[in-house]
Amino acid sequence: MTPSIEEKEISTVLQSFPSLQMDEDKRRDIASHIRRERELLIQMKRRKKYAKVIGGVAASFALLFLAYQWMPSEGTPSVPSVQQMNAAESKKAQATETTSQADIVLTLDSQIQEYVEEAIHKTGKAYQPENMTVIVTDPNTGEILGMGNLKRPTDKVPHIVRAIPDPVAAFPIVTLAAAIEEGKYEDNEMYDSGTYEITPGKFIKDHNNGTGWGQITYLEGIQRSSNVAFAKLSERIPGDSLQQYFERFGFGMKTGTEQINEQPGKIPNMDTPYDKAMAAYGLGGSASAVQQVAALGAIANGGELMKPHVTKEERNHVDKGRRVISEETAKQVREILEAVVNSRPGSDTAFSIKEHTVAGRTGIVEKRDQQGNFIEGKYTYSFIGFAPSDDPKLLVYIAVDNPNTDLWVGLWGKEIVAPPFKEIMENSLQYLQHR
């Protein structure tokens, strides 16, 4: 008997998430649910505009909420049991606990997932990017509440675990945290911005062609995304300590999330002062979206690195993460990232939202070819941020890959990345507040 389209989709999801296990009868049962759901959606003319939004898990996972199998705990017999959906609880799978089995549920929230898909659809329609990736998490637990991509990967590496060169949004945040933790940073200390000769013949330039803004405080430098500020901070962090901080925050290693073929990324070379300075503001090395989400999550939650995950045991217990910085350092970084978004001369004020303060940072980087050379005129725009900044409930990562636009690159992609971020964050916070 030839598998149906729906059964093939289920198989694809299960291959991507080995921790999900399902027998053939269960697959056929879910496939029938999927067919009925799709027919209903078509009749209601709902979600038709999202037809091109392919999240790797978005469409199939939303339907897998309908029926999900118990996972046996270690040393117990594998006796499957059907779980029934509870629509009143945001369509998350529920079941009665037993002493012999661990009740595994999905962390994805169907409403937040819908916000993600709608934002991807709008951005894709407006700018026709090569791709777009979105992840929404609870930074306090590492739970992934929503995620999606505009297009499927051409290989077997899901976009959220694919290591992308030059993570210019996340790496500078780690540099800042390291400098604060080591006692090498003061908000009001002055430095000369613009162009800095870090070693003879090697120059670090700020993004306005090295002009800078004269003598400014380090806080203003961070607000303006000054490369020179991060380069000077990197010089103050002794020996190989900066590399060790990158490792602490989970870069250069797999997060352990459920998706297959996760790439560990690469911590940049820091052998020379110039290389170290470049790494400090995000050039060199590589990191996946899920690594960056985990790293900023540690800032948001008070200093603990949590493993991003889409499945969990249904119990009143939150696994503790690994402490990477002190609570005091995390608090100070949060306040600085809040200033980046919410006060002048912050470079990311376009990302502020109604009713809540946001903390975060943009990134713009020229794309590289397979040989590692920059591709002129092709950019990836990203933003990673959390809110409320003083009591984070949600963290949102957005990356838009080479959008088709005539907007000046110096705008940092705000016109492209800010609208979907604000839409997802505002709607999701309002939804959680009234849930």
Short mmCIF file of C-alpha atoms in Angstrom, two decimals:
data_model
loop_
_atom_site.label_atom_id
_atom_site.label_comp_id
_atom_site.label_asym_id
_atom_site.label_seq_id
_atom_site.Cartn_x
_atom_site.Cartn_y
_atom_site.Cartn_z
CA MET A 1 0.00 0.00 0.00
CA THR A 2 1.48 3.32 -1.10
CA PRO A 3 1.81 5.87 1.75
CA SER A 4 -0.40 8.93 1.44
CA ILE A 5 0.98 12.46 1.20
CA GLU A 6 0.01 13.01 4.81
CA GLU A 7 1.80 9.85 5.96
CA LYS A 8 4.94 10.99 4.11
CA GLU A 9 4.75 14.36 5.86
CA ILE A 10 4.50 12.64 9.24
CA SER A 11 7.51 10.48 8.38
CA THR A 12 9.49 13.62 7.51
CA VAL A 13 8.68 15.18 10.88
CA LEU A 14 9.58 12.01 12.75
CA GLN A 15 12.91 11.78 10.92
CA SER A 16 13.72 15.33 11.98
CA PHE A 17 12.80 14.64 15.59
CA PRO A 18 14.06 11.18 16.62
CA SER A 19 12.59 11.54 20.13
CA LEU A 20 9.09 11.30 18.64
CA GLN A 21 8.11 7.67 18.13
CA MET A 22 4.96 6.39 16.45
CA ASP A 23 3.75 3.05 15.09
CA GLU A 24 2.13 2.59 11.68
CA ASP A 25 -1.44 2.47 13.01
CA LYS A 26 -0.92 5.75 14.81
CA ARG A 27 0.57 7.36 11.67
CA ARG A 28 -2.45 6.36 9.61
CA ASP A 29 -4.78 7.63 12.32
CA ILE A 30 -3.05 11.03 12.40
CA ALA A 31 -2.96 11.14 8.58
CA SER A 32 -6.74 10.87 8.51
CA HIS A 33 -6.98 13.75 11.01
CA ILE A 34 -4.68 15.82 8.79
CA ARG A 35 -6.81 15.21 5.71
CA ARG A 36 -10.01 16.18 7.52
CA GLU A 37 -8.37 19.27 9.01
CA ARG A 38 -7.11 20.45 5.63
CA GLU A 39 -10.50 19.97 4.02
CA LEU A 40 -12.06 21.98 6.83
CA LEU A 41 -9.51 24.78 6.50
CA ILE A 42 -10.04 25.01 2.76
CA GLN A 43 -13.79 25.19 3.23
CA MET A 44 -13.37 27.95 5.79
CA LYS A 45 -10.85 29.71 3.52
CA ARG A 46 -8.48 29.92 6.43
CA ARG A 47 -4.69 29.68 6.23
CA LYS A 48 -4.74 29.69 2.41
CA LYS A 49 -2.44 32.70 2.46
CA TYR A 50 0.09 30.64 4.44
CA ALA A 51 0.32 27.94 1.79
CA LYS A 52 3.92 28.88 0.94
CA VAL A 53 5.07 29.13 4.54
CA ILE A 54 6.98 25.91 5.09
CA GLY A 55 8.47 25.65 8.54
CA GLY A 56 9.85 22.14 8.39
CA VAL A 57 7.63 21.45 11.39
CA ALA A 58 5.05 24.22 11.25
CA ALA A 59 2.27 22.57 9.27
CA SER A 60 2.76 18.99 10.37
CA PHE A 61 3.45 19.77 14.03
CA ALA A 62 0.28 21.82 14.35
CA LEU A 63 -1.61 18.75 13.22
CA LEU A 64 0.40 16.35 15.33
CA PHE A 65 -1.14 18.15 18.29
CA LEU A 66 -4.26 16.18 17.44
CA ALA A 67 -2.76 12.92 18.61
CA TYR A 68 0.56 12.29 20.28
CA GLN A 69 2.06 9.14 21.72
CA TRP A 70 3.48 8.54 25.15
CA MET A 71 7.18 7.90 25.30
CA PRO A 72 8.25 5.05 27.60
CA SER A 73 10.66 5.98 30.35
CA GLU A 74 13.93 4.11 30.60
CA GLY A 75 13.50 0.51 31.76
CA THR A 76 9.72 0.37 31.20
CA PRO A 77 7.86 -1.48 28.45
CA SER A 78 6.89 0.49 25.35
CA VAL A 79 3.12 0.51 25.59
CA PRO A 80 1.70 3.29 23.41
CA SER A 81 -1.34 5.28 24.51
CA VAL A 82 -3.37 7.80 22.51
CA GLN A 83 -3.38 11.36 23.85
CA GLN A 84 -6.32 13.59 23.10
CA MET A 85 -6.12 17.23 22.28
CA ASN A 86 -7.45 19.77 24.73
CA ALA A 87 -8.43 22.81 22.66
CA ALA A 88 -9.09 24.90 25.74
CA GLU A 89 -5.42 24.61 26.70
CA SER A 90 -3.95 26.08 23.52
CA LYS A 91 -4.21 22.76 21.72
CA LYS A 92 -1.40 21.16 23.66
CA ALA A 93 -1.54 17.42 24.18
CA GLN A 94 -2.69 16.31 27.59
CA ALA A 95 -2.87 12.94 29.31
CA THR A 96 -3.24 11.35 32.73
CA GLU A 97 0.08 10.77 34.47
CA THR A 98 1.13 7.24 35.36
CA THR A 99 3.96 5.90 37.46
CA SER A 100 5.33 3.71 34.67
CA GLN A 101 5.43 6.12 31.78
CA ALA A 102 6.73 9.61 31.07
CA ASP A 103 4.10 11.81 29.45
CA ILE A 104 5.80 13.72 26.62
CA VAL A 105 4.16 16.76 25.06
CA LEU A 106 5.10 19.38 22.52
CA THR A 107 6.11 22.85 23.69
CA LEU A 108 4.89 24.54 20.51
CA ASP A 109 1.90 26.80 21.06
CA SER A 110 -0.58 26.78 18.18
CA GLN A 111 -1.53 30.46 18.59
CA ILE A 112 2.06 31.71 18.72
CA GLN A 113 2.84 29.43 15.78
CA GLU A 114 0.09 31.17 13.83
CA TYR A 115 1.62 34.57 14.59
CA VAL A 116 4.97 33.26 13.32
CA GLU A 117 3.48 31.94 10.09
CA GLU A 118 1.57 35.14 9.42
CA ALA A 119 4.70 37.28 9.91
CA ILE A 120 6.72 35.04 7.60
CA HIS A 121 3.99 35.21 4.98
CA LYS A 122 3.83 39.02 5.06
CA THR A 123 7.60 39.46 4.90
CA GLY A 124 7.94 36.90 2.13
CA LYS A 125 5.28 38.64 0.08
CA ALA A 126 6.77 42.10 0.61
CA TYR A 127 10.46 41.36 0.04
CA GLN A 128 10.81 37.92 -1.60
CA PRO A 129 13.87 36.98 0.48
CA GLU A 130 15.91 33.88 -0.21
CA ASN A 131 14.75 32.63 3.17
CA MET A 132 13.47 33.75 6.55
CA THR A 133 13.85 32.02 9.91
CA VAL A 134 11.87 32.75 13.08
CA ILE A 135 12.12 31.18 16.54
CA VAL A 136 10.06 32.11 19.61
CA THR A 137 11.10 30.73 23.00
CA ASP A 138 10.45 31.05 26.69
CA PRO A 139 13.96 32.08 27.80
CA ASN A 140 13.31 30.88 31.33
CA THR A 141 12.86 27.26 30.29
CA GLY A 142 14.28 26.96 26.78
CA GLU A 143 10.88 25.85 25.45
CA ILE A 144 10.39 26.62 21.76
CA LEU A 145 6.87 28.04 21.44
CA GLY A 146 6.90 28.74 17.72
CA MET A 147 9.25 28.46 14.76
CA GLY A 148 9.21 28.53 11.00
CA ASN A 149 11.07 29.15 7.77
CA LEU A 150 10.00 30.56 4.45
CA LYS A 151 11.56 27.70 2.51
CA ARG A 152 12.65 24.13 3.08
CA PRO A 153 16.38 23.39 3.29
CA THR A 154 17.89 21.96 0.12
CA ASP A 155 19.79 19.40 2.18
CA LYS A 156 18.97 17.51 5.38
CA VAL A 157 20.05 20.27 7.77
CA PRO A 158 17.05 22.16 9.23
CA HIS A 159 17.50 25.92 9.07
CA ILE A 160 17.28 26.52 12.82
CA VAL A 161 20.26 24.22 13.49
CA ARG A 162 22.34 25.25 10.48
CA ALA A 163 25.54 27.11 11.37
CA ILE A 164 25.56 30.48 9.61
CA PRO A 165 28.76 32.56 9.24
CA ASP A 166 29.30 35.78 11.18
CA PRO A 167 26.61 35.85 13.92
CA VAL A 168 26.89 39.60 14.40
CA ALA A 169 23.79 39.86 16.60
CA ALA A 170 24.82 37.34 19.27
CA PHE A 171 28.64 37.34 19.48
CA PRO A 172 28.92 41.02 20.57
CA ILE A 173 26.46 40.33 23.40
CA VAL A 174 28.78 37.60 24.71
CA THR A 175 31.73 40.01 24.44
CA LEU A 176 29.83 42.60 26.47
CA ALA A 177 28.87 40.01 29.10
CA ALA A 178 32.47 38.82 29.35
CA ALA A 179 33.80 42.36 29.80
CA ILE A 180 31.26 43.08 32.54
CA GLU A 181 31.87 39.76 34.30
CA GLU A 182 35.63 40.42 34.26
CA GLY A 183 35.19 43.96 35.62
CA LYS A 184 36.48 45.57 32.42
CA TYR A 185 33.46 47.64 31.42
CA GLU A 186 32.04 50.93 32.69
CA ASP A 187 29.05 52.62 31.04
CA ASN A 188 30.39 56.16 31.32
CA GLU A 189 34.04 55.56 30.42
CA MET A 190 35.07 57.47 27.29
CA TYR A 191 36.83 56.19 24.17
CA ASP A 192 37.60 57.48 20.66
CA SER A 193 35.22 56.02 18.09
CA GLY A 194 35.76 55.90 14.34
CA THR A 195 38.91 54.09 13.23
CA TYR A 196 41.26 52.20 15.54
CA GLU A 197 44.67 50.78 14.61
CA ILE A 198 44.70 47.70 16.78
CA THR A 199 48.10 46.49 15.54
CA PRO A 200 50.44 48.12 13.01
CA GLY A 201 48.63 48.20 9.68
CA LYS A 202 45.47 46.53 11.02
CA PHE A 203 42.45 48.80 11.44
CA ILE A 204 39.03 48.37 13.02
CA LYS A 205 36.42 50.75 11.61
CA ASP A 206 32.98 51.73 12.77
CA HIS A 207 30.15 50.99 10.37
CA ASN A 208 29.86 54.59 9.15
CA ASN A 209 33.00 54.18 7.02
CA GLY A 210 35.21 54.65 10.06
CA THR A 211 34.01 58.19 10.77
CA GLY A 212 32.58 57.35 14.18
CA TRP A 213 30.96 59.87 16.50
CA GLY A 214 33.98 61.44 18.16
CA GLN A 215 34.77 60.71 21.79
CA ILE A 216 31.79 58.93 23.33
CA THR A 217 31.00 56.68 26.29
CA TYR A 218 31.15 52.92 25.97
CA LEU A 219 27.40 52.80 26.62
CA GLU A 220 26.77 55.07 23.65
CA GLY A 221 29.18 52.97 21.62
CA ILE A 222 27.19 49.82 22.39
CA GLN A 223 23.97 51.66 21.58
CA ARG A 224 25.42 52.69 18.21
CA SER A 225 26.83 49.21 17.47
CA SER A 226 30.36 50.59 17.40
CA ASN A 227 32.87 48.01 16.18
CA VAL A 228 35.66 49.98 17.81
CA ALA A 229 33.96 49.74 21.21
CA PHE A 230 33.82 45.95 21.03
CA ALA A 231 37.39 45.78 19.70
CA LYS A 232 38.70 47.83 22.62
CA LEU A 233 36.74 45.70 25.09
CA SER A 234 38.22 42.54 23.58
CA GLU A 235 41.72 43.83 24.36
CA ARG A 236 40.80 44.12 28.04
CA ILE A 237 39.64 40.53 28.38
CA PRO A 238 42.82 38.63 29.29
CA GLY A 239 44.42 35.72 27.44
CA ASP A 240 42.01 33.19 25.99
CA SER A 241 39.21 34.19 28.37
CA LEU A 242 37.02 35.57 25.58
CA GLN A 243 37.13 32.24 23.77
CA GLN A 244 36.19 30.51 27.01
CA TYR A 245 33.17 32.78 27.38
CA PHE A 246 32.07 31.88 23.86
CA GLU A 247 32.31 28.23 24.88
CA ARG A 248 30.40 28.87 28.11
CA PHE A 249 27.54 30.34 26.11
CA GLY A 250 27.34 27.18 24.02
CA PHE A 251 29.03 28.24 20.81
CA GLY A 252 31.17 25.73 18.95
CA MET A 253 29.08 22.81 20.25
CA LYS A 254 25.64 21.33 19.69
CA THR A 255 22.80 22.52 21.92
CA GLY A 256 21.27 19.05 22.08
CA THR A 257 17.90 20.17 20.70
CA GLU A 258 15.73 17.46 19.18
CA GLN A 259 16.26 18.32 15.52
CA ILE A 260 18.56 16.04 13.55
CA ASN A 261 21.81 17.04 11.85
CA GLU A 262 22.45 19.91 14.23
CA GLN A 263 25.66 21.71 13.33
CA PRO A 264 27.98 22.80 16.17
CA GLY A 265 29.16 25.96 14.47
CA LYS A 266 32.62 27.35 15.01
CA ILE A 267 34.16 29.74 17.49
CA PRO A 268 36.24 32.25 15.53
CA ASN A 269 40.01 32.30 15.54
CA MET A 270 41.35 34.63 18.23
CA ASP A 271 45.09 34.07 17.83
CA THR A 272 45.90 37.71 17.10
CA PRO A 273 44.51 40.96 18.58
CA TYR A 274 42.95 41.73 15.19
CA ASP A 275 41.23 38.34 14.93
CA LYS A 276 40.05 38.64 18.53
CA ALA A 277 38.62 42.09 17.84
CA MET A 278 36.80 40.84 14.74
CA ALA A 279 35.34 37.95 16.74
CA ALA A 280 34.26 40.35 19.48
CA TYR A 281 31.84 42.14 17.17
CA GLY A 282 30.70 39.04 15.30
CA LEU A 283 32.89 38.56 12.24
CA GLY A 284 34.42 35.12 11.91
CA GLY A 285 33.13 31.79 13.10
CA SER A 286 29.58 30.56 12.74
CA ALA A 287 26.52 29.78 14.84
CA SER A 288 23.03 28.44 14.35
CA ALA A 289 19.82 30.28 15.14
CA VAL A 290 19.10 27.92 18.01
CA GLN A 291 22.55 28.56 19.53
CA GLN A 292 21.98 32.31 19.41
CA VAL A 293 18.56 31.91 21.00
CA ALA A 294 20.06 29.85 23.83
CA ALA A 295 22.87 32.37 24.39
CA LEU A 296 20.60 35.41 24.63
CA GLY A 297 18.20 33.37 26.73
CA ALA A 298 20.94 33.14 29.36
CA ILE A 299 21.06 36.95 29.47
CA ALA A 300 17.28 37.14 29.74
CA ASN A 301 16.84 34.57 32.51
CA GLY A 302 19.60 35.74 34.83
CA GLY A 303 22.65 33.84 33.60
CA GLU A 304 21.67 30.20 32.95
CA LEU A 305 22.14 28.48 29.58
CA MET A 306 19.02 26.42 28.84
CA LYS A 307 18.71 23.76 26.15
CA PRO A 308 16.18 24.81 23.48
CA HIS A 309 13.60 22.05 23.08
CA VAL A 310 10.25 21.24 21.47
CA THR A 311 9.27 18.27 23.65
CA LYS A 312 9.01 17.96 27.40
CA GLU A 313 7.58 15.75 30.11
CA GLU A 314 4.19 16.93 31.29
CA ARG A 315 5.10 17.64 34.88
CA ASN A 316 5.55 20.64 37.14
CA HIS A 317 9.30 20.71 36.88
CA VAL A 318 11.73 22.97 35.01
CA ASP A 319 15.16 21.57 34.28
CA LYS A 320 17.86 23.91 35.50
CA GLY A 321 20.36 25.23 33.04
CA ARG A 322 24.09 25.71 33.37
CA ARG A 323 25.19 29.00 34.94
CA VAL A 324 27.43 30.95 32.56
CA ILE A 325 27.50 34.42 34.17
CA SER A 326 26.35 35.96 37.43
CA GLU A 327 22.84 37.32 37.91
CA GLU A 328 24.34 40.79 38.38
CA THR A 329 26.14 40.64 35.02
CA ALA A 330 23.04 39.35 33.25
CA LYS A 331 20.99 42.19 34.74
CA GLN A 332 23.49 44.81 33.57
CA VAL A 333 23.58 43.37 30.04
CA ARG A 334 19.77 43.38 29.96
CA GLU A 335 19.73 47.05 30.93
CA ILE A 336 22.26 47.93 28.22
CA LEU A 337 20.34 45.98 25.56
CA GLU A 338 17.18 47.73 26.72
CA ALA A 339 18.93 51.07 26.15
CA VAL A 340 19.89 49.93 22.64
CA VAL A 341 16.19 49.56 21.79
CA ASN A 342 14.40 52.09 23.97
CA SER A 343 16.52 55.23 24.20
CA ARG A 344 18.53 57.53 21.96
CA PRO A 345 21.03 57.20 20.43
CA GLY A 346 20.15 53.50 20.38
CA SER A 347 20.49 51.99 16.92
CA ASP A 348 17.49 49.67 17.34
CA THR A 349 14.67 51.95 18.52
CA ALA A 350 12.50 50.73 15.64
CA PHE A 351 12.02 47.48 17.58
CA SER A 352 10.24 49.03 20.57
CA ILE A 353 6.69 47.79 21.18
CA LYS A 354 3.53 48.94 22.94
CA GLU A 355 3.15 48.45 26.70
CA HIS A 356 6.45 46.59 27.22
CA THR A 357 10.16 47.37 26.96
CA VAL A 358 12.31 45.29 24.62
CA ALA A 359 15.99 44.40 25.04
CA GLY A 360 17.91 43.18 22.03
CA ARG A 361 20.27 43.77 19.16
CA THR A 362 20.21 43.82 15.37
CA GLY A 363 22.70 42.23 13.05
CA ILE A 364 23.51 42.84 9.42
CA VAL A 365 26.17 40.87 7.63
CA GLU A 366 27.29 40.45 4.06
CA LYS A 367 26.71 36.90 2.89
CA ARG A 368 29.59 34.55 2.10
CA ASP A 369 30.03 32.00 -0.66
CA GLN A 370 31.08 28.39 -0.05
CA GLN A 371 34.74 29.45 -0.08
CA GLY A 372 34.11 31.99 2.68
CA ASN A 373 34.36 35.07 0.48
CA PHE A 374 31.89 37.92 0.90
CA ILE A 375 29.21 38.23 -1.79
CA GLU A 376 28.88 41.88 -2.69
CA GLY A 377 25.39 43.29 -2.30
CA LYS A 378 23.86 40.27 -0.56
CA TYR A 379 23.00 40.65 3.12
CA THR A 380 21.29 38.82 5.95
CA TYR A 381 19.37 41.02 8.38
CA SER A 382 18.57 39.76 11.87
CA PHE A 383 17.27 40.81 15.25
CA ILE A 384 17.20 38.92 18.52
CA GLY A 385 15.40 40.34 21.51
CA PHE A 386 13.24 39.62 24.54
CA ALA A 387 10.43 41.29 26.45
CA PRO A 388 9.48 42.54 28.93
CA SER A 389 13.11 43.46 29.47
CA ASP A 390 12.82 43.53 33.27
CA ASP A 391 10.89 40.24 33.49
CA PRO A 392 11.38 38.37 30.20
CA LYS A 393 8.55 36.11 29.08
CA LEU A 394 9.39 35.69 25.39
CA LEU A 395 12.47 35.78 23.20
CA VAL A 396 12.15 36.22 19.43
CA TYR A 397 14.84 35.61 16.81
CA ILE A 398 14.29 36.72 13.21
CA ALA A 399 16.67 36.47 10.26
CA VAL A 400 15.79 37.59 6.73
CA ASP A 401 18.16 36.31 4.09
CA ASN A 402 18.92 38.59 1.12
CA PRO A 403 15.58 40.37 0.74
CA ASN A 404 14.73 41.94 -2.59
CA THR A 405 14.79 45.61 -1.66
CA ASP A 406 16.23 48.95 -2.69
CA LEU A 407 16.42 50.13 0.92
CA TRP A 408 19.76 51.59 1.89
CA VAL A 409 21.83 48.93 3.65
CA GLY A 410 22.80 51.46 6.33
CA LEU A 411 19.24 51.26 7.66
CA TRP A 412 20.27 47.92 9.19
CA GLY A 413 17.22 46.23 7.78
CA LYS A 414 14.94 47.80 10.36
CA GLU A 415 12.18 48.31 7.81
CA ILE A 416 12.41 44.61 6.97
CA VAL A 417 12.98 42.92 10.33
CA ALA A 418 11.25 45.25 12.81
CA PRO A 419 7.64 44.77 11.58
CA PRO A 420 7.59 40.96 11.93
CA PHE A 421 9.40 41.14 15.27
CA LYS A 422 6.96 43.66 16.69
CA GLU A 423 3.94 41.81 15.33
CA ILE A 424 5.02 38.48 16.82
CA MET A 425 6.16 39.92 20.14
CA GLU A 426 3.17 42.22 20.73
CA ASN A 427 0.57 39.64 19.73
CA SER A 428 2.23 36.82 21.66
CA LEU A 429 2.62 38.83 24.88
CA GLN A 430 -0.99 39.97 24.68
CA TYR A 431 -2.11 36.39 24.06
CA LEU A 432 -0.11 35.05 27.02
CA GLN A 433 -1.46 37.80 29.26
CA HIS A 434 -5.08 36.88 28.50
CA ARG A 435 -4.70 33.15 28.11
#
